[in-house]
Amino acid sequence: MRDVAIISFAQSVSARESERNEVEFLMPVVREAIAASGIERSEIGFTCSGSSDFLQGQPFAFVMALDAVGAWPPIRESHVEQDGAWALYEAWVKIQTGEVESALVYGFGKGASGDLGEILALSLDPYCVTPLWPHADSIAALQARAWIEAGRGTERSLAEITSRSRRAARSNPHAIVSGDETPDELLARPYVASPLRAHDCAANGDGASAVVLAAGDLARSVCSRPAWIRGIDHRVDPASLGVRDLTRAPSAELAGLRAGVGRDRIDVAELYAPYAHQEAILRQALGLPETTNVNPSGGALCGHVMMSCGLQRIGEVARRILSGTADRGVGHATHGPALQQNLVCVLEGE
Amino acid sequence: MADPVKSIVTPIRLEYDYTPGRATSRFLRGIARHCILGQECPKCHKVYVPPRGSCPACAVPTEREVEVRDTGTVVTFSIIRVPSENIHFELPYAAISVLLDGAGIPFFHVVQDIPLDQVRMGLRVRARWVATEALAPTIASIECFVPSGEPDAPWESFREHS
Ligand SMILES: [Zn+2]
C-alpha cells in the first residue's frame, strides 16, 4: 500500500444558495483547496467528484460542474453518483495504482432546491416502496423507534446528542444551525415524525467541499503535517429495510474493522449522522469510547449538504490533524436509507 | 397461474427552485432589455455567451461583462425533421450554431426566412426579436435568426468553432 494523505481541505455551506449556481459556489472552494495544497492545478494528476443530478433536477449536471475545475488541457477525471467521500475512495485507489501522485476530490449539492426528503425516496425500491413516497424523515423515524424499543436509548438520549451537537456547532462558522438548549428544552418541542423532533433531523443546506490528496514524498514535500489515510473501507447493507436489523449498522461495523478504527485510540470522530439516533448507532458500530470527541463540528445535524457532508466529515478530521490539534481520528460517511451504506476513513498525523 | 404483471405505473413529480446563477441571471435580464451580455475571461479573454460565471479552460471566475452584437455567423447547422412537443417551429427547420459578433463561443438557435438548401456554414445572420412589449428574461425573446444579407464570412473567421 502507498502512503496517501489529505494535504488540504475547504468547504462552503449555507442554508440556501439563492443566487449562485453550483459552479459559482463550487469554484471558490476548489480554488481554496488547491491553493492550500501547495500543488499547482496543472500538476494534480486526477480529479474525482461526488454529486447527484437528482438534486439539481438536470441531466449531466456533474459535467457542467467541471467548469469550476478547469478541464483544459484535458484532465483525467471521474465522477460518482455518491457523496464526495466515495469520490475520495476512488481517488485513493487511483493513487494506489501508481498512475498518479495527487488528486483533487470534491462533493457538492443543493439540498435546498427541492424537497430533499422526497427526492431521496427515488433511491428506494422503485416497485414497492418509492410509489408510497416515504419521506426520509419517516424512514429515519422507523429506525429511531426500533432503536428505542430495543432498549438502546431513549428520547432523552436523542435530546442529549442534539443538545451537545448544537452547542458544539456554535464555534463552527460553517454550521447552518446551532443553539444552547438543554435536553429538557429540546424535549418540550413538537415531533416531526415521532420519536424525532425537527432538531433531531439534519439541517439541510447548499454547499460544497474539496480536498487534495497526495502520495508519500509529494505530501511530505508540500505539507508539514499531512493527514495520512491509515485505513479506508466502505460496505453496504441490503437496500430493503425489512431484511435488516435497523437498530444496528453492520456495514459500518465491518468498514470500521477493516479500516482499523480499533487499532489505536481515536482522538476525534466526525460521524455523518443526519438523525440524532444514528450517531449513537454509529458510535457503537465503530466501538468509539467515551474519550473520543464526537462531532466537534456539530455534525450533519447542524449543517447537512447532501453529497458533500461525508467528505466534509473526513475533511473536518483532516483539518484537526493538519493543524496539530488531533493525532488520530476517524471520518465517516453514509448514504442510502437508514445508514445503508457506510464508509470509514482513519486518519493519522506523524 | 394468474397473468404475470407486465408493467406498473408509478408517477414521479418533483418540484425544484432553479437558480440560474449570478452570471446567467445578468444575461437573462439583459435579454429582457434587448441586449446580449457575455462575460470575458480575465486570463484567455474568451467571451462566453451565455456566461456561466467561469472560464472552464482557465478555471477562473469571469466577471467583466461584455455586450455582444445580435448579428453573427452560422458555424454549423442541422435540418431538423423530428417533431418535439416543446418546439413550435414548423418541420423541417434549420437549427444553427451561431457565433455572435464579439462572442468567443457559439450558441444554439434557429434560422428562418431562407430555403433549407441554402443554409450554410459562413452564412451571416441577425437576431429577430419579439416585439418590445413582449421582451422577457428568456432566450425565447429572440424569436429566431434570419439572413442579414451580408456576404458570407470566410472560413478562417470561424474555423475554431466549426
Ligand atoms: Zn480563460
Short mmCIF file of C-alpha atoms and ligand atoms in Angstrom, two decimals:
data_model
loop_
_atom_site.label_atom_id
_atom_site.label_comp_id
_atom_site.label_asym_id
_atom_site.label_seq_id
_atom_site.Cartn_x
_atom_site.Cartn_y
_atom_site.Cartn_z
CA MET A 1 0.00 0.00 0.00
CA ARG A 2 1.23 3.50 -0.84
CA ASP A 3 1.07 6.18 1.83
CA VAL A 4 -1.58 8.70 0.84
CA ALA A 5 -2.53 11.82 2.78
CA ILE A 6 -5.05 14.62 2.77
CA ILE A 7 -2.99 17.80 2.46
CA SER A 8 -5.75 20.43 2.24
CA PHE A 9 -9.47 20.89 2.82
CA ALA A 10 -12.00 23.63 2.05
CA GLN A 11 -15.76 23.89 2.46
CA SER A 12 -18.69 26.23 1.92
CA VAL A 13 -22.10 25.72 3.50
CA SER A 14 -25.18 27.90 3.56
CA ALA A 15 -28.82 27.40 4.35
CA ARG A 16 -29.70 28.44 0.81
CA GLU A 17 -27.67 29.47 -2.23
CA SER A 18 -30.42 31.59 -3.74
CA GLU A 19 -28.19 33.49 -6.19
CA ARG A 20 -25.19 31.36 -7.10
CA ASN A 21 -25.37 28.23 -9.24
CA GLU A 22 -23.28 25.16 -8.47
CA VAL A 23 -20.28 26.31 -10.50
CA GLU A 24 -20.34 29.72 -8.84
CA PHE A 25 -20.25 28.35 -5.29
CA LEU A 26 -18.03 25.34 -6.06
CA MET A 27 -15.25 27.28 -7.79
CA PRO A 28 -14.03 29.27 -4.73
CA VAL A 29 -13.97 26.07 -2.66
CA VAL A 30 -11.91 24.19 -5.27
CA ARG A 31 -9.54 27.15 -5.65
CA GLU A 32 -9.10 27.42 -1.87
CA ALA A 33 -8.28 23.70 -1.51
CA ILE A 34 -5.80 23.78 -4.40
CA ALA A 35 -4.14 26.99 -3.15
CA ALA A 36 -3.75 25.49 0.35
CA SER A 37 -2.30 22.24 -1.04
CA GLY A 38 0.86 23.84 -2.44
CA ILE A 39 0.40 21.89 -5.67
CA GLU A 40 -0.31 23.66 -8.96
CA ARG A 41 -3.69 22.89 -10.52
CA SER A 42 -1.95 21.66 -13.68
CA GLU A 43 0.17 19.26 -11.60
CA ILE A 44 -2.79 17.48 -9.99
CA GLY A 45 -2.97 14.00 -11.52
CA PHE A 46 -6.62 13.08 -11.08
CA THR A 47 -9.95 14.76 -10.35
CA CYS A 48 -12.94 12.95 -8.87
CA SER A 49 -16.30 14.36 -7.79
CA GLY A 50 -19.44 13.25 -5.99
CA SER A 51 -22.86 14.72 -6.73
CA SER A 52 -26.37 13.77 -7.79
CA ASP A 53 -28.24 15.13 -10.79
CA PHE A 54 -31.49 14.49 -8.89
CA LEU A 55 -30.59 17.33 -6.52
CA GLN A 56 -30.27 19.76 -9.41
CA GLY A 57 -33.06 18.28 -11.49
CA GLN A 58 -30.79 18.47 -14.55
CA PRO A 59 -29.20 15.65 -16.53
CA PHE A 60 -25.39 15.57 -16.60
CA ALA A 61 -25.22 18.46 -14.15
CA PHE A 62 -21.95 16.98 -12.87
CA VAL A 63 -20.34 17.60 -16.28
CA MET A 64 -21.26 21.30 -16.11
CA ALA A 65 -19.66 21.44 -12.66
CA LEU A 66 -16.30 20.77 -14.33
CA ASP A 67 -16.41 24.44 -15.38
CA ALA A 68 -15.32 25.13 -11.81
CA VAL A 69 -12.25 22.93 -12.08
CA GLY A 70 -10.77 23.80 -15.45
CA ALA A 71 -10.73 20.79 -17.72
CA TRP A 72 -8.50 22.21 -20.44
CA PRO A 73 -5.97 20.98 -21.46
CA PRO A 74 -7.88 17.69 -20.94
CA ILE A 75 -7.66 16.23 -17.44
CA ARG A 76 -8.12 12.73 -16.01
CA GLU A 77 -11.48 12.93 -14.36
CA SER A 78 -14.16 10.71 -12.86
CA HIS A 79 -17.47 11.11 -11.04
CA VAL A 80 -19.52 9.07 -8.58
CA GLU A 81 -23.27 9.50 -8.05
CA GLN A 82 -22.45 9.34 -4.33
CA ASP A 83 -21.22 11.54 -1.55
CA GLY A 84 -17.80 13.06 -2.21
CA ALA A 85 -16.39 10.62 0.39
CA TRP A 86 -16.79 7.85 -2.19
CA ALA A 87 -15.05 10.04 -4.75
CA LEU A 88 -12.21 10.29 -2.23
CA TYR A 89 -12.15 6.48 -2.09
CA GLU A 90 -11.88 6.26 -5.89
CA ALA A 91 -9.08 8.84 -5.91
CA TRP A 92 -7.26 6.90 -3.16
CA VAL A 93 -7.50 3.74 -5.28
CA LYS A 94 -6.23 5.67 -8.31
CA ILE A 95 -3.18 6.79 -6.35
CA GLN A 96 -2.67 3.21 -5.10
CA THR A 97 -2.40 2.02 -8.70
CA GLY A 98 0.68 4.23 -9.08
CA GLU A 99 -0.79 6.06 -12.08
CA VAL A 100 -0.94 9.42 -10.29
CA GLU A 101 0.70 11.11 -7.31
CA SER A 102 -2.08 13.51 -6.39
CA ALA A 103 -5.81 14.07 -6.74
CA LEU A 104 -8.46 16.73 -6.29
CA VAL A 105 -11.71 15.45 -4.77
CA TYR A 106 -14.90 17.46 -4.37
CA GLY A 107 -18.53 16.99 -3.50
CA PHE A 108 -21.37 19.47 -3.88
CA GLY A 109 -25.11 19.66 -3.68
CA LYS A 110 -28.14 21.86 -3.42
CA GLY A 111 -30.23 20.09 -0.85
CA ALA A 112 -32.50 23.07 -0.54
CA SER A 113 -33.61 23.43 -4.20
CA GLY A 114 -36.22 20.72 -3.87
CA ASP A 115 -37.71 18.70 -1.03
CA LEU A 116 -34.70 16.54 -0.16
CA GLY A 117 -36.80 14.14 1.88
CA GLU A 118 -38.91 13.40 -1.20
CA ILE A 119 -36.03 13.32 -3.67
CA LEU A 120 -34.38 10.64 -1.53
CA ALA A 121 -37.46 8.44 -1.98
CA LEU A 122 -36.19 7.86 -5.53
CA SER A 123 -33.29 5.86 -4.10
CA LEU A 124 -35.67 3.27 -2.64
CA ASP A 125 -37.12 0.11 -4.21
CA PRO A 126 -38.86 1.59 -7.29
CA TYR A 127 -41.64 -1.03 -7.40
CA CYS A 128 -42.92 -1.41 -3.88
CA VAL A 129 -41.54 1.46 -1.81
CA THR A 130 -40.94 4.60 -3.91
CA PRO A 131 -44.60 4.71 -5.11
CA LEU A 132 -45.52 5.25 -1.44
CA TRP A 133 -43.18 8.31 -1.34
CA PRO A 134 -41.94 7.72 2.18
CA HIS A 135 -40.18 10.87 3.40
CA ALA A 136 -36.56 10.39 4.53
CA ASP A 137 -37.54 11.68 7.99
CA SER A 138 -40.25 9.00 8.22
CA ILE A 139 -37.82 6.19 7.41
CA ALA A 140 -35.36 7.52 9.96
CA ALA A 141 -38.20 7.69 12.49
CA LEU A 142 -38.97 3.98 11.93
CA GLN A 143 -35.34 3.27 12.69
CA ALA A 144 -35.32 5.52 15.76
CA ARG A 145 -38.48 3.85 17.09
CA ALA A 146 -36.97 0.37 16.63
CA TRP A 147 -33.80 1.60 18.36
CA ILE A 148 -35.74 2.90 21.37
CA GLU A 149 -37.95 -0.21 21.60
CA ALA A 150 -34.82 -2.39 21.55
CA GLY A 151 -33.66 -0.58 24.66
CA ARG A 152 -30.64 1.06 23.00
CA GLY A 153 -31.64 4.54 24.06
CA THR A 154 -34.48 6.92 24.88
CA GLU A 155 -35.90 10.15 23.56
CA ARG A 156 -33.78 11.85 26.22
CA SER A 157 -30.68 10.23 24.64
CA LEU A 158 -31.69 11.88 21.34
CA ALA A 159 -32.10 15.24 23.06
CA GLU A 160 -28.70 14.87 24.72
CA ILE A 161 -26.98 14.13 21.40
CA THR A 162 -28.74 17.05 19.72
CA SER A 163 -28.06 19.46 22.60
CA ARG A 164 -24.34 18.59 22.58
CA SER A 165 -24.17 18.91 18.76
CA ARG A 166 -25.88 22.31 18.69
CA ARG A 167 -23.58 23.62 21.41
CA ALA A 168 -20.52 22.35 19.52
CA ALA A 169 -21.78 24.00 16.30
CA ARG A 170 -21.59 27.44 17.93
CA SER A 171 -17.84 27.50 17.23
CA ASN A 172 -18.20 26.19 13.65
CA PRO A 173 -18.50 29.03 11.12
CA HIS A 174 -19.85 26.55 8.55
CA ALA A 175 -22.79 25.41 10.70
CA ILE A 176 -26.31 26.23 9.50
CA VAL A 177 -27.91 25.92 12.95
CA SER A 178 -26.55 25.98 16.48
CA GLY A 179 -28.01 26.54 19.92
CA ASP A 180 -27.56 26.42 23.65
CA GLU A 181 -30.69 24.48 24.61
CA THR A 182 -30.74 21.92 27.40
CA PRO A 183 -32.11 18.43 26.64
CA ASP A 184 -35.24 19.35 28.63
CA GLU A 185 -35.86 22.40 26.46
CA LEU A 186 -35.46 20.29 23.31
CA LEU A 187 -37.82 17.60 24.64
CA ALA A 188 -40.54 20.23 25.05
CA ARG A 189 -40.66 20.83 21.29
CA PRO A 190 -43.12 19.05 18.94
CA TYR A 191 -42.46 15.92 16.91
CA VAL A 192 -41.81 15.91 13.15
CA ALA A 193 -42.05 12.15 12.86
CA SER A 194 -42.15 10.61 16.32
CA PRO A 195 -39.85 9.92 18.09
CA LEU A 196 -37.90 12.51 16.06
CA ARG A 197 -38.25 16.26 16.55
CA ALA A 198 -37.10 18.83 13.99
CA HIS A 199 -33.79 19.38 15.80
CA ASP A 200 -33.11 15.60 15.73
CA CYS A 201 -33.11 15.78 11.90
CA ALA A 202 -30.30 17.30 9.83
CA ALA A 203 -30.45 21.00 8.92
CA ASN A 204 -30.31 20.76 5.12
CA GLY A 205 -28.49 23.33 3.04
CA ASP A 206 -26.46 24.00 -0.08
CA GLY A 207 -22.70 23.86 -0.46
CA ALA A 208 -19.52 22.14 -1.47
CA SER A 209 -16.29 20.77 -0.12
CA ALA A 210 -12.93 19.80 -1.61
CA VAL A 211 -9.76 18.05 -0.51
CA VAL A 212 -6.42 17.46 -2.18
CA LEU A 213 -4.73 14.08 -1.76
CA ALA A 214 -1.04 13.40 -2.31
CA ALA A 215 1.15 10.30 -2.14
CA GLY A 216 4.11 9.83 0.25
CA ASP A 217 7.06 12.00 -0.77
CA LEU A 218 4.95 14.58 -2.58
CA ALA A 219 2.73 15.01 0.51
CA ARG A 220 5.80 15.43 2.75
CA SER A 221 7.38 17.97 0.40
CA VAL A 222 4.39 20.33 0.30
CA CYS A 223 2.82 19.80 3.73
CA SER A 224 4.42 19.98 7.19
CA ARG A 225 1.94 17.61 8.80
CA PRO A 226 -0.10 15.58 6.29
CA ALA A 227 -3.22 13.73 7.48
CA TRP A 228 -2.29 10.18 6.45
CA ILE A 229 -5.03 7.81 5.41
CA ARG A 230 -4.20 4.73 7.55
CA GLY A 231 -7.33 2.80 6.62
CA ILE A 232 -10.35 3.31 4.39
CA ASP A 233 -13.18 0.92 3.64
CA HIS A 234 -16.80 1.03 2.56
CA ARG A 235 -19.54 -1.57 2.91
CA VAL A 236 -23.20 -1.90 2.03
CA ASP A 237 -26.22 -3.37 3.84
CA PRO A 238 -29.29 -4.63 1.94
CA ALA A 239 -31.39 -1.85 0.45
CA SER A 240 -34.63 -3.41 1.60
CA LEU A 241 -35.48 -2.04 5.04
CA GLY A 242 -37.38 -5.19 6.02
CA VAL A 243 -34.45 -7.59 5.84
CA ARG A 244 -32.08 -5.97 8.28
CA ASP A 245 -31.91 -5.05 11.94
CA LEU A 246 -32.44 -1.30 11.78
CA THR A 247 -31.03 -0.79 15.28
CA ARG A 248 -27.54 -1.70 14.09
CA ALA A 249 -25.29 -0.77 11.17
CA PRO A 250 -23.42 -3.98 10.27
CA SER A 251 -21.83 -2.36 7.21
CA ALA A 252 -20.41 0.40 9.42
CA GLU A 253 -19.10 -2.21 11.88
CA LEU A 254 -17.32 -4.10 9.10
CA ALA A 255 -15.97 -0.95 7.43
CA GLY A 256 -14.69 0.27 10.81
CA LEU A 257 -12.99 -3.08 11.46
CA ARG A 258 -11.38 -3.17 8.01
CA ALA A 259 -10.23 0.45 8.30
CA GLY A 260 -8.59 -0.35 11.64
CA VAL A 261 -10.53 2.06 13.84
CA GLY A 262 -9.87 -0.01 16.98
CA ARG A 263 -6.13 -0.44 16.47
CA ASP A 264 -5.27 2.65 18.49
CA ARG A 265 -7.00 5.43 20.37
CA ILE A 266 -9.23 7.82 18.44
CA ASP A 267 -9.00 11.49 19.46
CA VAL A 268 -11.74 12.78 17.24
CA ALA A 269 -14.56 11.26 15.18
CA GLU A 270 -16.78 13.03 12.70
CA LEU A 271 -19.80 10.82 12.02
CA TYR A 272 -22.26 11.52 9.19
CA ALA A 273 -25.43 11.04 11.22
CA PRO A 274 -28.29 13.05 9.71
CA TYR A 275 -30.56 11.87 12.55
CA ALA A 276 -29.64 12.00 16.23
CA HIS A 277 -30.11 8.28 16.98
CA GLN A 278 -27.79 7.41 14.07
CA GLU A 279 -24.87 8.99 15.93
CA ALA A 280 -25.44 6.50 18.77
CA ILE A 281 -25.76 3.57 16.34
CA LEU A 282 -22.54 4.58 14.58
CA ARG A 283 -20.64 5.24 17.80
CA GLN A 284 -21.47 1.68 18.85
CA ALA A 285 -20.73 0.21 15.40
CA LEU A 286 -17.26 1.77 15.41
CA GLY A 287 -16.64 0.91 19.07
CA LEU A 288 -15.76 4.50 19.96
CA PRO A 289 -15.01 5.04 23.67
CA GLU A 290 -16.37 7.91 25.78
CA THR A 291 -12.98 9.63 25.50
CA THR A 292 -13.39 10.22 21.74
CA ASN A 293 -14.52 13.73 20.84
CA VAL A 294 -17.51 13.00 18.57
CA ASN A 295 -18.68 15.61 16.06
CA PRO A 296 -16.91 18.69 17.42
CA SER A 297 -18.20 20.50 14.29
CA GLY A 298 -21.80 19.89 15.32
CA GLY A 299 -22.07 17.25 12.61
CA ALA A 300 -24.75 16.74 10.00
CA LEU A 301 -27.49 17.73 12.47
CA CYS A 302 -26.22 21.33 12.36
CA GLY A 303 -25.38 21.56 8.66
CA HIS A 304 -26.13 18.92 6.05
CA VAL A 305 -25.09 19.31 2.43
CA MET A 306 -26.22 16.21 0.60
CA MET A 307 -23.36 14.69 -1.50
CA SER A 308 -20.75 16.76 0.35
CA CYS A 309 -21.44 16.02 4.03
CA GLY A 310 -19.39 12.78 4.17
CA LEU A 311 -16.37 14.37 2.52
CA GLN A 312 -16.75 17.26 4.99
CA ARG A 313 -16.66 14.82 7.92
CA ILE A 314 -13.35 13.40 6.64
CA GLY A 315 -12.15 16.95 5.95
CA GLU A 316 -13.07 18.11 9.47
CA VAL A 317 -10.90 15.34 10.94
CA ALA A 318 -8.09 16.04 8.45
CA ARG A 319 -8.22 19.75 9.36
CA ARG A 320 -7.58 18.94 13.03
CA ILE A 321 -4.67 16.65 12.17
CA LEU A 322 -3.17 19.16 9.69
CA SER A 323 -3.29 21.86 12.39
CA GLY A 324 -1.89 19.53 15.07
CA THR A 325 -4.91 19.61 17.40
CA ALA A 326 -5.53 15.86 16.96
CA ASP A 327 -3.24 12.92 16.24
CA ARG A 328 -5.63 10.17 15.16
CA GLY A 329 -9.22 10.40 14.03
CA VAL A 330 -11.99 8.78 12.06
CA GLY A 331 -14.17 10.34 9.40
CA HIS A 332 -17.38 8.55 8.44
CA ALA A 333 -19.81 8.90 5.55
CA THR A 334 -23.18 7.31 4.94
CA HIS A 335 -25.54 7.03 2.03
CA GLY A 336 -28.88 5.37 1.43
CA PRO A 337 -31.84 4.94 3.77
CA ALA A 338 -31.28 4.29 7.49
CA LEU A 339 -27.45 4.04 7.31
CA GLN A 340 -27.50 1.52 4.47
CA GLN A 341 -24.01 2.30 3.08
CA ASN A 342 -21.07 3.31 5.20
CA LEU A 343 -17.54 4.50 4.54
CA VAL A 344 -14.92 4.78 7.27
CA CYS A 345 -11.61 6.60 6.93
CA VAL A 346 -8.93 6.54 9.62
CA LEU A 347 -6.52 9.49 9.54
CA GLU A 348 -3.27 9.98 11.46
CA GLY A 349 -0.62 12.63 11.87
CA GLU A 350 3.06 11.80 12.22
CA MET B 1 -51.27 -19.28 -12.96
CA ALA B 2 -52.55 -15.74 -12.97
CA ASP B 3 -51.35 -13.43 -15.75
CA PRO B 4 -47.92 -12.02 -14.99
CA VAL B 5 -47.70 -8.35 -14.02
CA LYS B 6 -46.00 -6.90 -17.08
CA SER B 7 -45.85 -3.26 -16.09
CA ILE B 8 -46.76 -0.86 -13.32
CA VAL B 9 -47.33 2.87 -13.45
CA THR B 10 -45.65 4.92 -10.73
CA PRO B 11 -45.89 8.64 -11.50
CA ILE B 12 -42.99 10.79 -10.33
CA ARG B 13 -43.21 14.52 -9.83
CA LEU B 14 -40.58 16.66 -8.16
CA GLU B 15 -40.51 20.44 -7.95
CA TYR B 16 -37.32 22.47 -7.88
CA ASP B 17 -36.40 26.08 -7.31
CA TYR B 18 -33.93 26.53 -10.13
CA THR B 19 -31.10 29.02 -9.65
CA PRO B 20 -29.56 30.09 -12.97
CA GLY B 21 -26.72 31.73 -11.05
CA ARG B 22 -25.44 35.29 -10.96
CA ALA B 23 -23.85 35.31 -14.43
CA THR B 24 -26.76 33.68 -16.26
CA SER B 25 -29.25 35.87 -14.36
CA ARG B 26 -27.50 39.00 -15.64
CA PHE B 27 -27.57 37.54 -19.17
CA LEU B 28 -31.31 36.84 -18.93
CA ARG B 29 -32.04 40.33 -17.56
CA GLY B 30 -30.02 41.72 -20.46
CA ILE B 31 -32.15 39.79 -22.96
CA ALA B 32 -35.22 41.45 -21.45
CA ARG B 33 -33.60 44.80 -22.37
CA HIS B 34 -32.83 43.77 -25.97
CA CYS B 35 -29.18 43.32 -25.05
CA ILE B 36 -26.96 40.24 -25.28
CA LEU B 37 -24.40 40.14 -22.46
CA GLY B 38 -21.39 37.86 -22.30
CA GLN B 39 -18.54 37.65 -19.82
CA GLU B 40 -14.85 37.84 -20.67
CA CYS B 41 -12.23 35.56 -19.13
CA PRO B 42 -9.56 37.69 -17.42
CA LYS B 43 -6.85 35.21 -18.50
CA CYS B 44 -7.59 33.98 -22.04
CA HIS B 45 -10.02 36.83 -22.95
CA LYS B 46 -12.56 34.47 -24.46
CA VAL B 47 -16.08 35.93 -24.25
CA TYR B 48 -18.67 33.44 -23.02
CA VAL B 49 -22.27 33.83 -24.21
CA PRO B 50 -24.39 32.89 -22.34
CA PRO B 51 -21.99 33.23 -19.39
CA ARG B 52 -21.96 30.68 -16.55
CA GLY B 53 -19.66 32.65 -14.28
CA SER B 54 -16.40 30.93 -15.07
CA CYS B 55 -13.93 30.12 -17.81
CA PRO B 56 -13.89 26.31 -17.94
CA ALA B 57 -10.48 26.34 -19.62
CA CYS B 58 -8.72 28.61 -17.11
CA ALA B 59 -10.86 27.74 -14.03
CA VAL B 60 -11.17 31.38 -13.04
CA PRO B 61 -14.33 33.43 -12.39
CA THR B 62 -15.42 35.67 -15.26
CA GLU B 63 -16.71 38.99 -14.04
CA ARG B 64 -16.11 41.56 -16.79
CA GLU B 65 -19.37 41.98 -18.68
CA VAL B 66 -19.23 42.49 -22.47
CA GLU B 67 -22.14 43.35 -24.73
CA VAL B 68 -22.02 41.39 -27.97
CA ARG B 69 -23.87 42.18 -31.19
CA ASP B 70 -27.06 40.44 -32.27
CA THR B 71 -25.51 39.62 -35.64
CA GLY B 72 -23.31 36.62 -36.24
CA THR B 73 -22.08 33.76 -38.39
CA VAL B 74 -23.55 30.28 -38.76
CA VAL B 75 -20.70 27.93 -37.81
CA THR B 76 -22.67 24.71 -38.22
CA PHE B 77 -26.28 23.65 -38.72
CA SER B 78 -28.67 20.72 -38.96
CA ILE B 79 -32.02 20.28 -40.69
CA ILE B 80 -34.45 19.00 -38.07
CA ARG B 81 -37.20 16.61 -39.18
CA VAL B 82 -38.08 15.12 -35.78
CA PRO B 83 -41.15 16.51 -34.01
CA SER B 84 -40.98 17.55 -30.38
CA GLU B 85 -43.87 18.86 -28.36
CA ASN B 86 -41.69 21.66 -26.98
CA ILE B 87 -40.80 23.04 -30.42
CA HIS B 88 -43.16 25.45 -32.16
CA PHE B 89 -41.20 25.76 -35.45
CA GLU B 90 -42.78 24.11 -38.46
CA LEU B 91 -40.92 20.97 -39.61
CA PRO B 92 -38.47 20.72 -41.21
CA TYR B 93 -36.42 23.66 -39.95
CA ALA B 94 -32.74 24.55 -39.58
CA ALA B 95 -31.09 24.56 -36.14
CA ILE B 96 -27.90 26.59 -36.14
CA SER B 97 -24.86 27.12 -34.02
CA VAL B 98 -24.28 30.86 -34.32
CA LEU B 99 -21.14 32.78 -33.37
CA LEU B 100 -22.32 36.27 -32.45
CA ASP B 101 -20.03 39.17 -33.37
CA GLY B 102 -17.92 39.77 -30.25
CA ALA B 103 -18.56 36.33 -28.72
CA GLY B 104 -15.92 33.66 -28.15
CA ILE B 105 -18.27 30.66 -28.26
CA PRO B 106 -21.29 29.91 -30.46
CA PHE B 107 -24.76 29.17 -29.11
CA PHE B 108 -27.76 27.34 -30.47
CA HIS B 109 -30.79 28.84 -32.16
CA VAL B 110 -32.87 28.51 -35.32
CA VAL B 111 -32.61 30.25 -38.71
CA GLN B 112 -35.76 31.12 -40.71
CA ASP B 113 -36.62 33.07 -43.90
CA ILE B 114 -34.22 31.06 -46.03
CA PRO B 115 -34.74 27.90 -48.13
CA LEU B 116 -33.26 24.95 -46.23
CA ASP B 117 -30.94 24.01 -49.09
CA GLN B 118 -29.32 27.44 -48.83
CA VAL B 119 -28.47 27.24 -45.13
CA ARG B 120 -24.68 27.02 -44.97
CA MET B 121 -21.61 27.47 -42.78
CA GLY B 122 -20.44 31.07 -43.03
CA LEU B 123 -23.97 32.44 -43.57
CA ARG B 124 -24.34 35.85 -41.93
CA VAL B 125 -27.46 36.21 -39.76
CA ARG B 126 -29.09 38.63 -37.37
CA ALA B 127 -31.50 38.11 -34.47
CA ARG B 128 -35.21 38.69 -34.96
CA TRP B 129 -36.51 39.82 -31.57
CA VAL B 130 -40.05 39.59 -30.30
CA ALA B 131 -41.99 42.87 -30.05
CA THR B 132 -40.54 45.25 -27.44
CA GLU B 133 -43.53 44.88 -25.11
CA ALA B 134 -43.10 41.07 -25.20
CA LEU B 135 -39.40 41.13 -24.20
CA ALA B 136 -38.79 38.92 -21.14
CA PRO B 137 -35.81 37.31 -19.38
CA THR B 138 -35.83 34.25 -21.64
CA ILE B 139 -33.84 33.20 -24.71
CA ALA B 140 -37.23 32.96 -26.46
CA SER B 141 -37.15 36.77 -26.63
CA ILE B 142 -35.04 36.10 -29.70
CA GLU B 143 -37.65 34.55 -32.00
CA CYS B 144 -35.10 33.24 -34.46
CA PHE B 145 -32.21 34.35 -36.66
CA VAL B 146 -32.67 35.47 -40.29
CA PRO B 147 -30.13 36.10 -43.08
CA SER B 148 -28.61 39.59 -42.77
CA GLY B 149 -27.77 39.91 -46.47
CA GLU B 150 -24.06 40.44 -45.85
CA PRO B 151 -21.52 38.41 -47.85
CA ASP B 152 -20.58 35.05 -46.24
CA ALA B 153 -17.89 35.11 -43.57
CA PRO B 154 -14.63 33.47 -44.63
CA TRP B 155 -13.93 30.00 -43.19
CA GLU B 156 -10.83 31.27 -41.35
CA SER B 157 -13.01 33.60 -39.27
CA PHE B 158 -14.89 30.75 -37.61
CA ARG B 159 -12.83 27.58 -38.22
CA GLU B 160 -12.09 27.26 -34.47
CA HIS B 161 -15.82 26.81 -33.81
CA SER B 162 -16.99 24.55 -36.62
ZN ZN C 1 -9.99 31.62 -19.88
#
